[in-house]
Amino acid sequence: MTSSPHSPQIVEFIKNHKFDSRFKEIVFFGGSFNPWHSGHGSCLSLMDKDKLIIVMPDHNPFKDVTKEENRFSSLTDIKKELKIRPENTYLFEGFIQDANHNPTHNWLRQVKDSFPNLKLSLLMGFDSFMSIDKWIEAKQIIKDTSCIYVASRLDNKEARQSQYYLLKSMDSDIEVDFIGHHDYEHLSSTEIRKN
């Protein structure tokens, strides 16, 4: 699969902000965020303030690309919502502005190659955590990822444990940090769009 023209832009974005000299870890928070809702904000709020997070709105790789005019949350909307965690939170706009899909394994590998001394981690909700093994090139993603930070969302201990061991079988070095519950676990972008 060829990489999107915006995949190298995330490398430039990191270089331009000189993140590599100030932090030892970058946490990427990706998703379609269509729309952004309080559950997404709660994921950010659950993270330690000293963690660097890059929020990356993107197109769902398993769905058609959504045109900007058909999105429920614009980049302007998301920028306003990110004020919930102003410390060390940045917005990368390149993927959502692209008319192509940007699968995680493409850009993550490029970032890994460009910044071999950085820990690269992912922040996600429990539903994404439970499906990450089905993502395109999942084994490579797990290998390139230092830690997965998981915000609980109507999860249960058995499912959590089963998925944890599955990911450990894919790469024993992967860390998984369950960062806690929040008050908006019932919210779903899909349900919001339907209503």
mmCIF file of C-alpha atoms in Angstrom, residues 40-187:
data_model
loop_
_atom_site.group_PDB
_atom_site.id
_atom_site.type_symbol
_atom_site.label_atom_id
_atom_site.label_comp_id
_atom_site.label_asym_id
_atom_site.label_seq_id
_atom_site.Cartn_x
_atom_site.Cartn_y
_atom_site.Cartn_z
ATOM 1 C CA HIS A 40 -13.112 11.987 23.459
ATOM 2 C CA GLY A 41 -12.393 14.924 25.751
ATOM 3 C CA SER A 42 -12.498 12.593 28.745
ATOM 4 C CA CYS A 43 -9.819 10.392 27.168
ATOM 5 C CA LEU A 44 -7.535 13.425 27.111
ATOM 6 C CA SER A 45 -8.470 14.433 30.659
ATOM 7 C CA LEU A 46 -7.553 10.989 31.984
ATOM 8 C CA MET A 47 -3.990 11.324 30.706
ATOM 9 C CA ASP A 48 -1.198 12.781 32.841
ATOM 10 C CA LYS A 49 -0.645 16.463 32.062
ATOM 11 C CA ASP A 50 3.041 15.895 31.345
ATOM 12 C CA LYS A 51 2.287 13.505 28.466
ATOM 13 C CA LEU A 52 2.642 14.965 24.991
ATOM 14 C CA ILE A 53 -0.440 14.125 22.929
ATOM 15 C CA ILE A 54 -0.964 14.717 19.224
ATOM 16 C CA VAL A 55 -4.644 14.537 18.279
ATOM 17 C CA MET A 56 -5.019 13.253 14.725
ATOM 18 C CA PRO A 57 -8.498 13.434 13.178
ATOM 19 C CA ASP A 58 -8.589 10.986 10.294
ATOM 20 C CA HIS A 59 -10.861 9.010 8.027
ATOM 21 C CA ASN A 60 -12.057 5.588 9.169
ATOM 22 C CA PRO A 61 -10.021 3.137 7.042
ATOM 23 C CA PHE A 62 -12.988 0.776 6.871
ATOM 24 C CA LYS A 63 -15.417 3.407 5.559
ATOM 25 C CA ASP A 64 -15.570 5.811 2.620
ATOM 26 C CA VAL A 65 -13.721 9.102 3.056
ATOM 27 C CA THR A 66 -16.057 11.693 4.565
ATOM 28 C CA LYS A 67 -15.933 15.070 2.852
ATOM 29 C CA GLU A 68 -15.355 18.078 5.093
ATOM 30 C CA GLU A 69 -18.803 19.526 4.428
ATOM 31 C CA ASN A 70 -20.401 16.251 5.561
ATOM 32 C CA ARG A 71 -18.516 16.024 8.847
ATOM 33 C CA PHE A 72 -20.346 16.632 12.110
ATOM 34 C CA SER A 73 -17.265 18.224 13.728
ATOM 35 C CA SER A 74 -14.993 20.572 11.790
ATOM 36 C CA LEU A 75 -11.344 21.155 12.622
ATOM 37 C CA THR A 76 -12.412 24.474 14.165
ATOM 38 C CA ASP A 77 -14.826 22.592 16.442
ATOM 39 C CA ILE A 78 -12.103 20.175 17.507
ATOM 40 C CA LYS A 79 -9.637 23.006 18.198
ATOM 41 C CA LYS A 80 -12.149 24.567 20.578
ATOM 42 C CA GLU A 81 -12.697 21.249 22.341
ATOM 43 C CA LEU A 82 -8.961 20.687 22.813
ATOM 44 C CA LYS A 83 -8.874 23.601 25.233
ATOM 45 C CA ILE A 84 -10.008 21.040 27.818
ATOM 46 C CA ARG A 85 -6.355 19.953 27.995
ATOM 47 C CA PRO A 86 -4.218 22.887 26.838
ATOM 48 C CA GLU A 87 -0.972 21.514 28.247
ATOM 49 C CA ASN A 88 1.090 19.499 25.770
ATOM 50 C CA THR A 89 -1.823 18.815 23.398
ATOM 51 C CA TYR A 90 -1.412 19.465 19.695
ATOM 52 C CA LEU A 91 -3.651 19.024 16.675
ATOM 53 C CA PHE A 92 -2.331 17.531 13.446
ATOM 54 C CA GLU A 93 -4.693 18.481 10.622
ATOM 55 C CA GLY A 94 -2.987 16.791 7.668
ATOM 56 C CA PHE A 95 -4.852 13.489 7.641
ATOM 57 C CA ILE A 96 -8.395 14.816 7.831
ATOM 58 C CA GLN A 97 -7.632 17.326 5.078
ATOM 59 C CA ASP A 98 -6.457 14.492 2.843
ATOM 60 C CA ALA A 99 -8.915 12.818 0.482
ATOM 61 C CA ASN A 100 -7.252 9.450 1.110
ATOM 62 C CA HIS A 101 -7.102 6.964 3.929
ATOM 63 C CA ASN A 102 -4.044 7.123 6.177
ATOM 64 C CA PRO A 103 -3.662 3.707 7.794
ATOM 65 C CA THR A 104 -1.832 3.793 11.098
ATOM 66 C CA HIS A 105 0.910 1.383 10.059
ATOM 67 C CA ASN A 106 2.032 3.746 7.258
ATOM 68 C CA TRP A 107 2.619 6.915 9.260
ATOM 69 C CA LEU A 108 3.650 5.160 12.484
ATOM 70 C CA ARG A 109 6.452 3.314 10.686
ATOM 71 C CA GLN A 110 7.677 6.581 9.138
ATOM 72 C CA VAL A 111 7.680 8.314 12.517
ATOM 73 C CA LYS A 112 9.469 5.333 14.075
ATOM 74 C CA ASP A 113 12.155 5.394 11.380
ATOM 75 C CA SER A 114 12.614 9.164 11.728
ATOM 76 C CA PHE A 115 12.735 9.218 15.542
ATOM 77 C CA PRO A 116 14.162 5.849 16.646
ATOM 78 C CA ASN A 117 14.840 7.069 20.203
ATOM 79 C CA LEU A 118 11.273 8.205 20.878
ATOM 80 C CA LYS A 119 8.631 6.070 22.506
ATOM 81 C CA LEU A 120 5.549 6.103 20.276
ATOM 82 C CA SER A 121 2.284 5.343 22.012
ATOM 83 C CA LEU A 122 -1.421 5.313 21.184
ATOM 84 C CA LEU A 123 -4.398 6.619 23.159
ATOM 85 C CA MET A 124 -7.758 5.004 22.439
ATOM 86 C CA GLY A 125 -11.092 3.976 23.838
ATOM 87 C CA PHE A 126 -11.848 0.431 24.879
ATOM 88 C CA ASP A 127 -13.740 -0.398 21.662
ATOM 89 C CA SER A 128 -10.685 0.519 19.560
ATOM 90 C CA PHE A 129 -8.454 -1.464 21.906
ATOM 91 C CA MET A 130 -10.637 -4.524 21.386
ATOM 92 C CA SER A 131 -10.317 -4.286 17.595
ATOM 93 C CA ILE A 132 -6.685 -3.217 17.158
ATOM 94 C CA ASP A 133 -5.604 -6.767 16.328
ATOM 95 C CA LYS A 134 -7.824 -6.515 13.227
ATOM 96 C CA TRP A 135 -6.282 -3.265 11.974
ATOM 97 C CA ILE A 136 -4.272 -3.286 8.732
ATOM 98 C CA GLU A 137 -0.758 -4.567 9.518
ATOM 99 C CA ALA A 138 -1.724 -4.973 13.183
ATOM 100 C CA LYS A 139 1.434 -6.890 14.131
ATOM 101 C CA GLN A 140 3.630 -4.120 12.776
ATOM 102 C CA ILE A 141 1.608 -1.480 14.620
ATOM 103 C CA ILE A 142 1.951 -3.380 17.901
ATOM 104 C CA LYS A 143 5.678 -3.792 17.312
ATOM 105 C CA ASP A 144 6.146 -0.069 16.623
ATOM 106 C CA THR A 145 4.076 0.998 19.631
ATOM 107 C CA SER A 146 5.579 1.357 23.111
ATOM 108 C CA CYS A 147 2.332 1.694 25.049
ATOM 109 C CA ILE A 148 -1.409 1.690 24.433
ATOM 110 C CA TYR A 149 -3.326 3.942 26.820
ATOM 111 C CA VAL A 150 -6.907 2.705 27.066
ATOM 112 C CA ALA A 151 -9.820 4.737 28.392
ATOM 113 C CA SER A 152 -12.471 2.369 29.669
ATOM 114 C CA ARG A 153 -15.791 2.349 27.858
ATOM 115 C CA LEU A 154 -18.341 -0.120 29.148
ATOM 116 C CA ASP A 155 -15.634 -2.760 29.295
ATOM 117 C CA ASN A 156 -15.381 -5.895 31.361
ATOM 118 C CA LYS A 157 -12.456 -7.551 33.059
ATOM 119 C CA GLU A 158 -12.571 -10.779 31.042
ATOM 120 C CA ALA A 159 -12.543 -9.060 27.638
ATOM 121 C CA ARG A 160 -9.840 -6.662 28.793
ATOM 122 C CA GLN A 161 -7.613 -9.476 30.015
ATOM 123 C CA SER A 162 -8.144 -11.619 26.922
ATOM 124 C CA GLN A 163 -7.188 -8.775 24.572
ATOM 125 C CA TYR A 164 -4.206 -7.840 26.704
ATOM 126 C CA TYR A 165 -2.770 -11.352 26.426
ATOM 127 C CA LEU A 166 -3.474 -11.434 22.691
ATOM 128 C CA LEU A 167 -1.473 -8.244 22.148
ATOM 129 C CA LYS A 168 1.316 -9.539 24.392
ATOM 130 C CA SER A 169 1.482 -12.645 22.197
ATOM 131 C CA MET A 170 1.986 -10.359 19.191
ATOM 132 C CA ASP A 171 4.791 -8.420 20.917
ATOM 133 C CA SER A 172 5.868 -9.158 24.480
ATOM 134 C CA ASP A 173 7.304 -5.635 24.881
ATOM 135 C CA ILE A 174 4.002 -3.823 24.333
ATOM 136 C CA GLU A 175 2.698 -2.021 27.407
ATOM 137 C CA VAL A 176 -1.010 -1.484 28.039
ATOM 138 C CA ASP A 177 -2.136 1.155 30.525
ATOM 139 C CA PHE A 178 -5.835 1.213 31.441
ATOM 140 C CA ILE A 179 -6.215 4.858 32.446
ATOM 141 C CA GLY A 180 -9.677 4.645 33.997
ATOM 142 C CA HIS A 181 -13.381 5.275 33.587
ATOM 143 C CA HIS A 182 -15.180 8.524 32.804
ATOM 144 C CA ASP A 183 -18.724 9.886 32.891
ATOM 145 C CA TYR A 184 -19.352 9.773 29.136
ATOM 146 C CA GLU A 185 -18.786 6.108 28.332
ATOM 147 C CA HIS A 186 -22.315 5.818 26.948
ATOM 148 C CA LEU A 187 -21.590 8.312 24.150
#
